[in-house]
CSV table of C-alpha atoms in Angstrom, one decimal:
chain,number,residue,atom,x,y,z
A,1,MET,CA,-28.7,114.7,-19.3
A,2,LEU,CA,-30.3,118.0,-20.5
A,3,ALA,CA,-34.1,118.2,-20.2
A,4,VAL,CA,-34.5,119.2,-23.8
A,5,ARG,CA,-35.7,117.9,-27.1
A,6,VAL,CA,-33.5,118.6,-30.2
A,7,GLU,CA,-34.8,118.5,-33.8
A,8,THR,CA,-32.4,118.8,-36.7
A,9,GLU,CA,-33.0,119.5,-40.4
A,10,LYS,CA,-31.3,116.2,-41.4
A,11,ASN,CA,-34.1,113.7,-42.0
A,12,GLY,CA,-36.2,115.4,-39.3
A,13,GLU,CA,-34.1,113.7,-36.6
A,14,GLU,CA,-35.3,114.2,-33.0
A,15,TYR,CA,-33.4,113.5,-29.8
A,16,ALA,CA,-34.7,113.7,-26.3
A,17,ARG,CA,-32.7,114.3,-23.1
A,18,VAL,CA,-29.3,114.5,-24.7
A,19,SER,CA,-26.0,115.1,-22.9
A,20,ALA,CA,-24.2,118.4,-23.1
A,21,GLU,CA,-21.5,116.6,-25.2
A,22,ARG,CA,-24.1,115.2,-27.6
A,23,LEU,CA,-25.7,118.6,-28.1
A,24,GLY,CA,-22.3,120.1,-28.8
A,25,GLU,CA,-21.7,117.3,-31.4
A,26,LEU,CA,-24.9,118.2,-33.2
A,27,VAL,CA,-24.0,121.9,-33.3
A,28,LEU,CA,-20.6,121.0,-34.7
A,29,ARG,CA,-22.2,118.8,-37.3
A,30,ILE,CA,-24.6,121.2,-39.0
A,31,GLY,CA,-23.5,123.1,-42.1
A,32,ALA,CA,-24.0,120.8,-45.1
A,33,ASP,CA,-26.9,121.1,-47.5
A,34,GLY,CA,-29.9,119.5,-45.8
A,35,ASP,CA,-28.4,119.7,-42.4
A,36,ARG,CA,-28.1,123.4,-41.6
A,37,PHE,CA,-30.2,124.0,-38.5
A,38,LEU,CA,-31.3,122.6,-35.2
A,39,VAL,CA,-34.0,123.6,-32.7
A,40,VAL,CA,-33.9,123.0,-29.0
A,41,GLN,CA,-37.1,123.0,-26.9
A,42,ARG,CA,-37.4,122.4,-23.2
A,43,ILE,CA,-38.9,119.3,-21.6
A,44,PRO,CA,-41.7,119.9,-20.7
A,45,ASP,CA,-42.3,122.1,-23.7
A,46,VAL,CA,-43.1,125.8,-22.9
A,47,PRO,CA,-45.1,127.6,-25.6
A,48,ASP,CA,-43.0,130.0,-27.7
A,49,VAL,CA,-39.8,129.2,-25.8
A,50,PHE,CA,-36.9,127.7,-27.7
A,51,VAL,CA,-33.4,128.3,-29.0
A,52,GLN,CA,-32.2,127.5,-32.5
A,53,VAL,CA,-29.1,127.9,-34.7
A,54,TRP,CA,-28.6,128.0,-38.5
A,55,HIS,CA,-25.2,127.6,-40.2
A,56,ALA,CA,-23.9,126.9,-43.7
A,57,ASP,CA,-20.4,125.6,-44.3
A,58,GLY,CA,-17.9,128.4,-44.6
A,59,GLY,CA,-20.2,131.0,-42.9
A,60,GLY,CA,-21.1,132.1,-39.4
A,61,TYR,CA,-23.7,130.9,-36.9
A,62,GLN,CA,-27.1,132.6,-36.6
A,63,LEU,CA,-28.2,131.9,-33.1
A,64,GLU,CA,-31.8,132.7,-32.1
A,65,HIS,CA,-34.0,132.4,-29.1
A,66,ARG,CA,-37.6,133.1,-28.4
A,67,ASP,CA,-38.7,134.2,-24.9
A,68,GLY,CA,-42.4,133.6,-24.6
A,69,ALA,CA,-43.9,135.3,-27.7
A,70,PRO,CA,-43.1,136.1,-31.3
A,71,GLU,CA,-42.5,139.8,-30.2
A,72,ARG,CA,-39.6,138.6,-28.1
A,73,HIS,CA,-37.5,136.8,-30.7
A,74,PHE,CA,-33.8,137.6,-30.6
A,75,MET,CA,-30.8,136.8,-32.8
A,76,ALA,CA,-27.0,137.0,-32.5
A,77,GLU,CA,-24.3,136.3,-35.1
A,78,LEU,CA,-21.4,134.2,-33.9
A,79,THR,CA,-18.4,132.7,-35.6
A,80,ASP,CA,-17.4,129.9,-33.1
A,81,ALA,CA,-19.4,126.6,-33.0
A,82,GLY,CA,-18.0,125.9,-29.5
A,83,ARG,CA,-19.4,129.2,-28.2
A,84,VAL,CA,-22.7,128.4,-29.8
A,85,ALA,CA,-22.9,125.0,-28.2
A,86,GLU,CA,-21.9,126.5,-24.8
A,87,VAL,CA,-24.7,129.0,-24.9
A,88,MET,CA,-27.3,126.4,-25.9
A,89,VAL,CA,-26.2,124.1,-23.1
A,90,ARG,CA,-26.4,127.0,-20.6
A,91,TRP,CA,-29.9,127.8,-21.9
A,92,SER,CA,-30.9,124.2,-21.5
A,93,ARG,CA,-29.7,124.2,-17.9
A,94,HIS,CA,-31.7,127.4,-17.1
A,95,GLU,CA,-28.4,129.0,-16.0
A,96,ASP,CA,-28.7,132.6,-14.9
A,97,GLY,CA,-27.0,134.9,-17.3
A,98,TRP,CA,-26.8,132.3,-20.1
A,99,ASP,CA,-27.4,135.1,-22.7
A,100,ALA,CA,-25.0,137.6,-21.3
A,101,GLY,CA,-22.2,139.1,-23.4
A,102,LEU,CA,-23.7,138.3,-26.8
A,103,PRO,CA,-24.7,140.8,-29.5
A,104,TRP,CA,-28.4,140.1,-29.3
A,105,GLN,CA,-30.8,142.0,-31.7
A,106,LEU,CA,-34.6,142.0,-31.4
A,107,ILE,CA,-36.0,140.5,-34.6
A,108,ARG,CA,-39.3,141.9,-35.7
A,109,LEU,CA,-40.8,139.1,-37.6
A,110,PRO,CA,-43.0,140.0,-40.6
A,111,LEU,CA,-46.7,140.1,-39.9
A,112,PRO,CA,-49.0,137.9,-42.0
A,113,GLU,CA,-51.2,139.7,-44.5
A,114,PRO,CA,-54.0,140.1,-43.9
A,115,LEU,CA,-53.7,140.2,-40.2
A,116,PRO,CA,-55.6,137.2,-38.6
A,117,GLU,CA,-58.7,138.0,-36.6
A,118,PRO,CA,-58.4,137.4,-32.8
A,119,VAL,CA,-59.4,133.9,-31.9
A,120,PRO,CA,-62.9,134.0,-30.2
A,121,GLU,CA,-63.5,131.9,-27.2
A,122,PRO,CA,-65.8,128.9,-27.7
A,123,ALA,CA,-69.3,129.2,-26.2
A,124,ALA,CA,-69.2,129.0,-22.4
A,125,GLU,CA,-70.7,125.5,-22.0
A,126,ILE,CA,-68.5,124.2,-24.8
A,127,ARG,CA,-65.4,125.7,-23.3
A,128,LYS,CA,-66.3,124.2,-19.9
A,129,GLN,CA,-66.6,120.7,-21.3
A,130,VAL,CA,-63.5,120.9,-23.3
A,131,GLU,CA,-61.4,122.4,-20.5
A,132,GLU,CA,-62.6,119.6,-18.2
A,133,HIS,CA,-61.5,116.9,-20.7
A,134,VAL,CA,-58.1,118.6,-21.3
A,135,ARG,CA,-57.4,119.0,-17.6
A,136,GLU,CA,-58.0,115.2,-17.2
A,137,LEU,CA,-55.5,114.5,-19.9
A,138,LEU,CA,-53.0,116.9,-18.4
A,139,VAL,CA,-53.3,115.0,-15.1
A,140,CYS,CA,-52.7,111.8,-16.9
A,141,GLY,CA,-49.5,113.4,-18.2
A,142,TYR,CA,-48.6,111.6,-21.4
A,143,ALA,CA,-50.0,113.8,-24.1
A,144,ASN,CA,-47.9,116.6,-25.7
A,145,ARG,CA,-49.4,120.0,-26.7
A,146,ALA,CA,-50.1,118.9,-30.3
A,147,GLN,CA,-51.9,115.8,-29.1
A,148,LEU,CA,-53.9,117.8,-26.5
A,149,ALA,CA,-54.9,120.3,-29.1
A,150,GLU,CA,-56.2,117.5,-31.4
A,151,ALA,CA,-58.1,116.0,-28.5
A,152,ALA,CA,-59.7,119.3,-27.6
A,153,GLU,CA,-60.7,119.9,-31.2
A,154,GLU,CA,-62.3,116.5,-31.6
A,155,TRP,CA,-63.9,116.1,-28.2
A,156,LEU,CA,-67.4,117.4,-29.0
A,157,VAL,CA,-67.5,116.7,-32.7
A,158,SER,CA,-70.9,115.4,-33.8
A,159,GLY,CA,-71.3,114.6,-37.4
A,160,ASP,CA,-70.4,117.7,-39.4
A,161,GLU,CA,-70.6,119.9,-36.3
A,162,ARG,CA,-67.2,121.0,-35.0
A,163,PRO,CA,-67.8,123.4,-32.1
A,164,VAL,CA,-64.1,124.0,-31.4
A,165,SER,CA,-61.8,125.2,-34.2
A,166,PRO,CA,-58.1,124.2,-34.5
A,167,ALA,CA,-57.1,127.8,-33.4
A,168,GLN,CA,-59.5,127.7,-30.4
A,169,ALA,CA,-58.1,124.3,-29.4
A,170,ARG,CA,-54.5,125.4,-29.5
A,171,GLN,CA,-55.3,128.6,-27.6
A,172,LEU,CA,-57.2,126.7,-24.9
A,173,VAL,CA,-54.5,124.0,-24.6
A,174,ASP,CA,-51.6,126.5,-24.3
A,175,ARG,CA,-53.4,128.3,-21.5
A,176,LEU,CA,-54.1,125.1,-19.5
A,177,TRP,CA,-50.6,123.8,-20.3
A,178,ARG,CA,-49.0,126.9,-18.7
A,179,GLU,CA,-51.3,126.5,-15.7
A,180,ARG,CA,-50.1,122.9,-15.2
A,181,LEU,CA,-46.5,124.0,-15.7
A,182,GLU,CA,-46.9,126.5,-12.9
A,183,GLU,CA,-48.5,123.8,-10.7
A,184,GLN,CA,-45.8,121.2,-11.2
A,185,ALA,CA,-43.0,123.8,-10.6
A,186,GLY,CA,-43.9,123.4,-6.9
A,187,TRP,CA,-43.4,119.7,-6.9
A,188,GLU,CA,-40.3,118.5,-5.1
A,189,GLY,CA,-38.4,115.3,-5.3
A,190,THR,CA,-39.3,112.1,-7.3
A,191,THR,CA,-43.0,111.6,-8.0
A,192,ASP,CA,-44.7,108.2,-8.1
A,193,PRO,CA,-45.1,108.2,-11.9
A,194,GLU,CA,-41.4,108.7,-12.1
A,195,ARG,CA,-40.9,105.7,-9.8
A,196,VAL,CA,-43.0,103.6,-12.1
A,197,SER,CA,-40.9,104.8,-15.1
A,198,ARG,CA,-37.7,103.8,-13.3
A,199,ALA,CA,-39.1,100.4,-12.5
A,200,PHE,CA,-40.2,99.9,-16.1
A,201,ALA,CA,-36.8,101.0,-17.4
A,202,ALA,CA,-35.1,98.4,-15.1
A,203,LEU,CA,-37.5,95.7,-16.3
A,204,ASP,CA,-36.9,96.6,-19.9
A,205,ALA,CA,-33.2,96.2,-19.3
A,206,ARG,CA,-33.8,92.7,-17.9
A,207,GLY,CA,-35.6,91.3,-20.9
A,208,ILE,CA,-39.2,92.2,-19.9
A,209,VAL,CA,-40.8,94.6,-22.3
A,210,ALA,CA,-42.3,97.4,-20.1
A,211,ARG,CA,-44.5,100.1,-21.7
A,212,GLU,CA,-46.4,103.0,-20.1
A,213,ASP,CA,-49.7,104.3,-21.4
A,214,PHE,CA,-49.5,101.8,-24.2
A,215,THR,CA,-52.4,101.7,-26.6
A,216,CYS,CA,-56.0,102.6,-25.9
A,217,CYS,CA,-57.3,99.4,-24.2
A,218,ARG,CA,-56.4,95.9,-23.1
A,219,THR,CA,-57.4,94.3,-26.4
A,220,CYS,CA,-55.1,96.5,-28.5
A,221,GLY,CA,-52.3,96.3,-25.9
A,222,MET,CA,-52.3,92.5,-25.8
A,223,SER,CA,-52.3,92.3,-29.6
A,224,GLU,CA,-49.5,94.8,-30.1
A,225,ILE,CA,-47.1,94.3,-27.1
A,226,GLY,CA,-45.3,91.4,-28.9
A,227,GLU,CA,-44.1,93.7,-31.6
A,228,GLU,CA,-42.3,95.8,-28.9
A,229,GLY,CA,-39.9,93.0,-28.0
A,230,ASP,CA,-37.1,91.1,-29.6
A,231,GLY,CA,-36.0,87.5,-29.6
A,232,SER,CA,-34.4,87.8,-26.2
A,233,SER,CA,-37.5,89.3,-24.4
A,234,ARG,CA,-39.1,86.9,-21.9
A,235,GLY,CA,-42.2,88.7,-21.1
A,236,PHE,CA,-44.0,92.0,-20.8
A,237,VAL,CA,-45.8,94.4,-18.6
A,238,PHE,CA,-47.8,97.4,-19.6
A,239,PHE,CA,-50.7,99.7,-18.7
A,240,HIS,CA,-53.0,101.2,-21.3
A,241,THR,CA,-54.7,104.6,-21.5
A,242,GLN,CA,-57.7,103.6,-19.5
A,243,CYS,CA,-55.4,102.3,-16.7
A,244,THR,CA,-53.6,105.7,-16.8
A,245,GLU,CA,-57.0,107.5,-16.4
A,246,GLY,CA,-57.8,105.3,-13.4
A,247,ALA,CA,-54.5,106.0,-11.7
A,248,ALA,CA,-54.9,109.8,-12.4
A,249,ALA,CA,-58.4,109.6,-10.8
A,250,GLY,CA,-56.9,107.9,-7.7
A,251,HIS,CA,-58.1,104.3,-8.3
A,252,GLY,CA,-54.7,102.7,-8.5
A,253,LEU,CA,-52.7,101.6,-11.5
A,254,TYR,CA,-53.7,98.3,-13.2
A,255,LEU,CA,-50.9,96.4,-14.9
A,256,LEU,CA,-51.2,93.7,-17.5
A,257,TYR,CA,-48.3,91.2,-17.7
A,258,GLY,CA,-47.3,87.9,-19.1
A,259,GLY,CA,-44.7,85.6,-20.7
A,260,PHE,CA,-44.2,85.5,-24.4
A,261,ASP,CA,-44.2,81.7,-24.3
A,262,GLY,CA,-47.8,81.8,-23.0
A,263,SER,CA,-47.2,79.5,-20.1
A,264,GLU,CA,-48.6,80.2,-16.6
A,265,GLU,CA,-45.1,79.5,-15.1
A,266,THR,CA,-43.5,82.2,-17.1
A,267,THR,CA,-46.4,84.6,-16.5
A,268,ALA,CA,-46.1,84.1,-12.8
A,269,ALA,CA,-42.3,84.6,-12.9
A,270,VAL,CA,-42.7,87.8,-14.9
A,271,GLY,CA,-45.3,89.0,-12.3
A,272,ARG,CA,-42.8,88.4,-9.5
A,273,GLU,CA,-40.1,90.4,-11.2
A,274,VAL,CA,-42.5,93.2,-11.9
A,275,VAL,CA,-43.6,93.3,-8.2
A,276,ALA,CA,-39.9,93.2,-7.1
A,277,ALA,CA,-38.9,96.1,-9.5
A,278,LEU,CA,-41.8,98.3,-8.3
A,279,GLY,CA,-41.0,97.4,-4.7
A,280,GLU,CA,-37.4,98.5,-5.2
A,281,GLU,CA,-38.8,102.0,-6.0
A,282,GLY,CA,-40.9,102.0,-2.9
A,283,LEU,CA,-44.2,101.2,-4.6
A,284,THR,CA,-46.8,98.8,-3.2
A,285,VAL,CA,-48.5,96.2,-5.4
A,286,ASP,CA,-51.7,94.3,-4.7
A,287,TRP,CA,-51.2,90.9,-6.3
A,288,ASP,CA,-51.7,87.4,-4.9
A,289,GLY,CA,-49.2,85.7,-7.2
A,290,SER,CA,-51.8,84.1,-9.5
A,291,PRO,CA,-50.9,84.4,-13.2
A,292,GLU,CA,-54.6,84.8,-13.9
A,293,ARG,CA,-55.0,87.9,-11.8
A,294,ALA,CA,-54.1,91.5,-12.7
A,295,MET,CA,-51.9,93.5,-10.4
A,296,ILE,CA,-52.6,96.9,-9.0
A,297,VAL,CA,-50.1,99.5,-7.9
A,298,THR,CA,-51.8,101.1,-4.9
A,299,GLY,CA,-51.4,104.2,-2.8
A,300,LEU,CA,-50.2,106.3,-5.8
A,301,ASP,CA,-50.0,110.1,-5.7
A,302,TRP,CA,-50.3,110.6,-9.5
A,303,ARG,CA,-48.3,113.7,-10.1
A,304,LYS,CA,-47.0,113.1,-13.7
A,305,ARG,CA,-44.8,115.8,-15.0
A,306,LEU,CA,-45.6,116.9,-18.5
A,307,PRO,CA,-43.7,115.4,-21.4
């Protein structure tokens, strides 16, 4: 699978981690009215880095890519959809020379009028507090850039006082996001959060609804988890945002679990399956087998790659 997110014009469709074949199919599909472009971004997202294509039936393909800033926006005109798909797949794979041999032109995008003023930094103490909050969310690892920017803007709101503007929030988040990307570039192998994700995927396939970073708290999670299953689901396991924060702070990952029939027998059986699935991924769980007791995944090195 390609570590990319694809957005199409058609009904705002979004696809994550598609195969090379699927990306090719989407490129071949575009052209009709209301379905003439698609945009591909990396996972994790990198600010101002993407590739996109526009095509109308009967015409050529306008392939564009941005390389880190609006001032580095390039366009090439192609006639073959297969060639376009090949280039986009190679870009998605970070292949050296993916852009070679194409008639790229630097596109000078029109500047807005009047030109916007430079975004001032928030006051030093404000910036310090907001940065600390955003860094904590980055370590948790589930929020995307838009969600982080909203969190940064809202963090210190008091009544009508909003010390951080939307532009300041986006600027601050993009800087810290890039720092985190550089940090995680040095991580090797499978991380513990990825092991948790694999265990949850296996449980989901076995009829146990498994959700990560699900809702804000225990109360909301327990009231909403039933909506995630279907008639064949036997039980559930999840951790909520506060659990994520605890794991990111090094306190272990608390899991809530149970059976949809409400019986202690089913709850205990689900608990055993959860422990087994996590154990298959090399993770250790502190649980005494009681359906009345929460379980804790211990000894985690919480290095969660950005979404």
